[in-house]
PDB file of C-alpha atoms in Angstrom:
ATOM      1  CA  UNK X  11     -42.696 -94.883 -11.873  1.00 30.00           C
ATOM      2  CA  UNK X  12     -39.007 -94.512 -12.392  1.00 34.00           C
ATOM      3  CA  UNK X  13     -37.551 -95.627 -15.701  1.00 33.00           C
ATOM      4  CA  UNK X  14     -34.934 -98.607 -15.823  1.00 30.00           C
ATOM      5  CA  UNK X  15     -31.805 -96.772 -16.287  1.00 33.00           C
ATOM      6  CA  UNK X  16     -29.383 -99.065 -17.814  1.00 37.00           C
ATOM      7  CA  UNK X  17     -26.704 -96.590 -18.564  1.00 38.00           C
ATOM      8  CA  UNK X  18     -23.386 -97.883 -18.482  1.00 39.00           C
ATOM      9  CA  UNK X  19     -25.129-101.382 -17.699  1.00 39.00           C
ATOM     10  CA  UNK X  20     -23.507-104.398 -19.128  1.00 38.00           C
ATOM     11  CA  UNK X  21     -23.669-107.924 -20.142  1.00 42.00           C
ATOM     12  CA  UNK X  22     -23.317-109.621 -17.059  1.00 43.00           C
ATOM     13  CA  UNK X  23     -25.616-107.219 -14.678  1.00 47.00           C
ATOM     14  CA  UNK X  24     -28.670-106.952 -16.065  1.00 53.00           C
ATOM     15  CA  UNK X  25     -29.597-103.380 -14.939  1.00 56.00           C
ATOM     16  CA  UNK X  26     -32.203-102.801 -12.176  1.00 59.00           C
ATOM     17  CA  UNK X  27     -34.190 -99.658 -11.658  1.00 62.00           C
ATOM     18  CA  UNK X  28     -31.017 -97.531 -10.342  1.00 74.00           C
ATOM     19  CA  UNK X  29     -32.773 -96.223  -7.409  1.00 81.00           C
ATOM     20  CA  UNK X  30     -33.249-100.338  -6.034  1.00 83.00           C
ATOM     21  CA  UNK X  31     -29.610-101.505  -7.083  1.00 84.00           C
ATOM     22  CA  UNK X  32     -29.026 -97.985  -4.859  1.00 84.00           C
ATOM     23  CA  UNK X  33     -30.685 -98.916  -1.826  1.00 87.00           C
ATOM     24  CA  UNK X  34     -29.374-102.057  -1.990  1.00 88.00           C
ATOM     25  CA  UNK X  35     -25.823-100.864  -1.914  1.00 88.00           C
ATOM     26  CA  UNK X  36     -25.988 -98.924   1.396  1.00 86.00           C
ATOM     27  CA  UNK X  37     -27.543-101.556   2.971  1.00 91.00           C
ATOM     28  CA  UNK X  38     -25.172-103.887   2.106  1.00 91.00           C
ATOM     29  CA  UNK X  39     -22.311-100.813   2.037  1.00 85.00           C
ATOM     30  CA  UNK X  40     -23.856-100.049   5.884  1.00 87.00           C
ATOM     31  CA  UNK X  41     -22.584-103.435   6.937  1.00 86.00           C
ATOM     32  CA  UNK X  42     -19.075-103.223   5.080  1.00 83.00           C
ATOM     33  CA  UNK X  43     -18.758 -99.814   6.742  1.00 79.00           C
ATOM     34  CA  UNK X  44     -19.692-100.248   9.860  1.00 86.00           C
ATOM     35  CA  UNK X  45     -17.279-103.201   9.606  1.00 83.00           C
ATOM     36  CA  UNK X  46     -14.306-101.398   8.190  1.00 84.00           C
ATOM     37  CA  UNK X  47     -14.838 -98.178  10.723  1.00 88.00           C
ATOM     38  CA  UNK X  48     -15.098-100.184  13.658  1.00 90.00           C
ATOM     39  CA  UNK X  49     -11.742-101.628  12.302  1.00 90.00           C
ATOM     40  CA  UNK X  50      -9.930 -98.132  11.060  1.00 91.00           C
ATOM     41  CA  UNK X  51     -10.724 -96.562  14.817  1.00 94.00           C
ATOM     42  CA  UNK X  52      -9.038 -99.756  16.463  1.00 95.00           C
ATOM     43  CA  UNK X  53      -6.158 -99.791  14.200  1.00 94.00           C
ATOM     44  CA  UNK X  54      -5.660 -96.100  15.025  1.00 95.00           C
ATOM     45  CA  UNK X  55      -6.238 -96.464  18.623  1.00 96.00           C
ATOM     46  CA  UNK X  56      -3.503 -98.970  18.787  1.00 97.00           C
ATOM     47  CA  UNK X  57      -1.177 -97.715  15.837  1.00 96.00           C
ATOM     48  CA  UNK X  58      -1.556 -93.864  16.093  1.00 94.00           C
ATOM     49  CA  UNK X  59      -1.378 -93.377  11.702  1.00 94.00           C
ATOM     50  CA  UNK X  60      -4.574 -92.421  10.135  1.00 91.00           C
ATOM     51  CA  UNK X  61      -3.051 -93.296   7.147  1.00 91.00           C
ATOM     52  CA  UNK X  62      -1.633 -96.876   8.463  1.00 94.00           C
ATOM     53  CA  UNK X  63      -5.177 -97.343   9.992  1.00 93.00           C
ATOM     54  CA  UNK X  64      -7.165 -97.105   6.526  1.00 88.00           C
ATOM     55  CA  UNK X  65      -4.722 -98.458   4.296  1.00 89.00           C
ATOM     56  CA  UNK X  66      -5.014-101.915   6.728  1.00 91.00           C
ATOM     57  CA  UNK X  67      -9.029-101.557   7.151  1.00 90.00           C
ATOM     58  CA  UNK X  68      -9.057-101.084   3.397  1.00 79.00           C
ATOM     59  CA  UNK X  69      -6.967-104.596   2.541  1.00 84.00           C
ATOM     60  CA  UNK X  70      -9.183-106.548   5.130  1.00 85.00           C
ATOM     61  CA  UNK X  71     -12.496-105.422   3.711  1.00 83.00           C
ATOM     62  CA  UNK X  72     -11.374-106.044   0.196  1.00 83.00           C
ATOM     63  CA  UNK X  73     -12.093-109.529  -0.218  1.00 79.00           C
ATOM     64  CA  UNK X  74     -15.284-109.578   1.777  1.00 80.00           C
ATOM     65  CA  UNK X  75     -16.628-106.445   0.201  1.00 87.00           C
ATOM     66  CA  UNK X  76     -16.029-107.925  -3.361  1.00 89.00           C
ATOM     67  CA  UNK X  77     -18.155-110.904  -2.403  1.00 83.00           C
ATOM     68  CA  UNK X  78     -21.168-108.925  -0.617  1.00 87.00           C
ATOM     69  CA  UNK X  79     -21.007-106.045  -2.961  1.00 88.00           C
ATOM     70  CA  UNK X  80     -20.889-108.203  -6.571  1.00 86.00           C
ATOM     71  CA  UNK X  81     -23.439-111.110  -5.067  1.00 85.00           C
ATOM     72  CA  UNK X  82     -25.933-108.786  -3.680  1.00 84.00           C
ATOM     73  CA  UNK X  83     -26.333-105.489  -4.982  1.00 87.00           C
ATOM     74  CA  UNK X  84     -25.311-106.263  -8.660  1.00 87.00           C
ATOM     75  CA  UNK X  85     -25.691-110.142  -8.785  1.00 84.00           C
ATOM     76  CA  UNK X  86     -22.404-110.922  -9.847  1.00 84.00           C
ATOM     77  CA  UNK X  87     -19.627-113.765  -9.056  1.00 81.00           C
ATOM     78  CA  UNK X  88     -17.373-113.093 -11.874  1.00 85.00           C
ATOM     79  CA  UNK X  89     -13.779-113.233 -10.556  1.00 85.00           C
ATOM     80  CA  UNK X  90     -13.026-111.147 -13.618  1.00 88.00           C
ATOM     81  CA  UNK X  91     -14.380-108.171 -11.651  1.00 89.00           C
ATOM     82  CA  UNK X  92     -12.138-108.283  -8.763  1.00 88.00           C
ATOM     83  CA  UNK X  93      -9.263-106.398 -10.190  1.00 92.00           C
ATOM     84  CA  UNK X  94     -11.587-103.546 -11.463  1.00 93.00           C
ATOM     85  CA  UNK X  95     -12.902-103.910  -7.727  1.00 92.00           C
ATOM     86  CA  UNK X  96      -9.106-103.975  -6.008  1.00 93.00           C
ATOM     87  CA  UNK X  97      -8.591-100.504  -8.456  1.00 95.00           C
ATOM     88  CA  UNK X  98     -12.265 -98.942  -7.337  1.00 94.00           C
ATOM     89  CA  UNK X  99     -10.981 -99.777  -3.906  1.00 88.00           C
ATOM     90  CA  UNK X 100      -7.630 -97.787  -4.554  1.00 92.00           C
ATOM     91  CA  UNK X 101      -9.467 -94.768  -6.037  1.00 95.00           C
ATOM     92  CA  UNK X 102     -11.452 -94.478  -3.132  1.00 93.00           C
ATOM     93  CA  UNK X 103      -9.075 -95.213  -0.405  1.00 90.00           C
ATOM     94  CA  UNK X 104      -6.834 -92.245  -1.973  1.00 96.00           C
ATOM     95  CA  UNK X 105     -10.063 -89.763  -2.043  1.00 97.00           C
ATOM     96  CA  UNK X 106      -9.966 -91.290   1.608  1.00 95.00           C
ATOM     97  CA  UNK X 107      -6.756 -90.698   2.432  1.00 95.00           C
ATOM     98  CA  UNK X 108      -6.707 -87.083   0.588  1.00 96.00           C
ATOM     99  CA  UNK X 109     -10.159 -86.038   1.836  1.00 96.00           C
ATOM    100  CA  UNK X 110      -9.004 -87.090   5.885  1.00 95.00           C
ATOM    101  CA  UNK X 111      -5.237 -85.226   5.372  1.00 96.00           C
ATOM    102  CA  UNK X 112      -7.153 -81.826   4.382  1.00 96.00           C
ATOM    103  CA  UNK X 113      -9.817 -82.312   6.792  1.00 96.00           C
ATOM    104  CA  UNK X 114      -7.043 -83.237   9.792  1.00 96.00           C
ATOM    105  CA  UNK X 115      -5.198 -79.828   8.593  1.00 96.00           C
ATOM    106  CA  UNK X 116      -8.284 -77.797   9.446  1.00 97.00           C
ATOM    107  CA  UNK X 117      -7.981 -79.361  13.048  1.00 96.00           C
ATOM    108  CA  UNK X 118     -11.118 -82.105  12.690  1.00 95.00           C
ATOM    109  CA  UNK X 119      -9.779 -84.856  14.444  1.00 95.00           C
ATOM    110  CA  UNK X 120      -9.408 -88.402  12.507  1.00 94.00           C
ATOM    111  CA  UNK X 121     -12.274 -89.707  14.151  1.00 93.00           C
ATOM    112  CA  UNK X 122     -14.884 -87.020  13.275  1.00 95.00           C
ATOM    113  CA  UNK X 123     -12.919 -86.777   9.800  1.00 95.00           C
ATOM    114  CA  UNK X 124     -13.334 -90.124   8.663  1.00 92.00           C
ATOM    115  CA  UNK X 125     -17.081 -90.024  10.197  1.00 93.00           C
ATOM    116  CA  UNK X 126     -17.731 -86.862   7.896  1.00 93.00           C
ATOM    117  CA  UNK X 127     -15.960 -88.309   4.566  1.00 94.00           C
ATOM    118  CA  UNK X 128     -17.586 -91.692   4.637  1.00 88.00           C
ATOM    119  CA  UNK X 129     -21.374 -90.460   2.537  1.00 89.00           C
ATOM    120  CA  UNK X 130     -18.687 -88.569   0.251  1.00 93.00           C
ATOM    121  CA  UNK X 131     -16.828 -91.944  -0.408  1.00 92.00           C
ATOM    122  CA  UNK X 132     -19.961 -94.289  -0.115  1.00 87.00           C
ATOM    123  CA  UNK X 133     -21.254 -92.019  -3.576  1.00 90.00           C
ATOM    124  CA  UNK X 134     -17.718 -92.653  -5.077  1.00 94.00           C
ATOM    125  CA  UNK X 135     -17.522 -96.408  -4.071  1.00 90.00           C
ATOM    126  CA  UNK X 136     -21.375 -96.828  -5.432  1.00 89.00           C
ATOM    127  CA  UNK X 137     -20.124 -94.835  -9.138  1.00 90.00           C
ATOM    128  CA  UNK X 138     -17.342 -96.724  -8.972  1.00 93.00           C
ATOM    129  CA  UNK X 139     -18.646-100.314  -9.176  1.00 89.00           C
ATOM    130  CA  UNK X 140     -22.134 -99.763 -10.809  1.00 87.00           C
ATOM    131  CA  UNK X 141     -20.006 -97.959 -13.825  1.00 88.00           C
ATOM    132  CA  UNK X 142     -16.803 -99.637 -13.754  1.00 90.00           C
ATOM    133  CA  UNK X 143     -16.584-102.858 -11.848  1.00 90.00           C
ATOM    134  CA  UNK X 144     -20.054-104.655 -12.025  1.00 87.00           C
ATOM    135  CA  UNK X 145     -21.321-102.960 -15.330  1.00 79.00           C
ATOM    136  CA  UNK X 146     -18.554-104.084 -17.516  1.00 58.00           C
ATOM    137  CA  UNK X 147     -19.118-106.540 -19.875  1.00 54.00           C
ATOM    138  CA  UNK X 148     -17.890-110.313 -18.872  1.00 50.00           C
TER     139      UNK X 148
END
C-alpha cells in the first residue's frame, strides 16, 4: 500500500495518498487541456502568434481552471488561493512560452510543439498547485 504523503500538505487540504490527488489532476487537467488546446490552435489559426495564442488561452482558462482544479482534485474553495493560482499559471505559461520558442527554433511547428510540451507542463502545473497553491496553509 502506498503511504499518505503529506509533504508540503497544509491546513486547508488535508493530504490524500499523492498517487489519488495525482490521478485526479489529469483527469480533471485532461478536460482543462483539451479545453485550452482546442482554444490555443484556434487563436493561432486566426491570429498567426504562438505567443498571442497562449497568452489568450491561458487568461480564459484561468478562472475555470481555479474552480475545477481547487474543488476537485484538492477540495478547496478558498479565494485566498487564487493569486498563488494566477502566479502558478504565470510560471507555467512562461516554461510554455520558453519551452515552444526553443522547440519552434529547431523547426517543430507550433502545433506539434505545444502537443509535445503539454506532459512537461501538466508535471509543472501539478508541483505547482499541490506545493504552492492548494497546500498552503489558509
Amino acid at each position: 500500500m502506498v503511504s499518505d504523503i503529506r509533504a508540503g500538505g497544509a491546513q486547508g487540504y488535508r493530504g490524500e495518498r499523492t498517487p489519488v490527488t495525482f490521478v485526479k489532476f489529469v483527469l480533471v487537467g485532461a478536460a482543462n487541456t483539451a479545453f485550452g488546446y482546442a482554444l490555443f490552435a484556434l487563436l493561432y489559426l486566426l491570429l498567426g502568434s504562438h505567443q498571442l495564442a497562449i497568452t489568450l488561452a491561458t487568461i480564459c482558462g484561468i478562472v475555470f481552471s481555479f474552480h475545477s482544479t481547487g474543488r476537485f482534485v484538492f477540495r478547496s474553495r478558498r479565494l485566498s488561493a487564487l493569486l498563488p493560482f494566477v502566479a502558478g499559471h504565470a510560471a507555467v505559461w512562461l516554461a510554455n512560452i520558453l519551452l515552444l520558442d526553443r522547440l519552434t527554433s529547431l523547426a517543430v511547428s507550433p502545433l506539434a510543439g505545444q502537443t509535445v510540451a503539454l506532459p512537461i507542463l501538466a508535471l509543472l502545473s501539478y508541483a505547482i498547485n499541490r506545493y504552492l497553491v492548494f497546500g498552503r496553509p489558509q
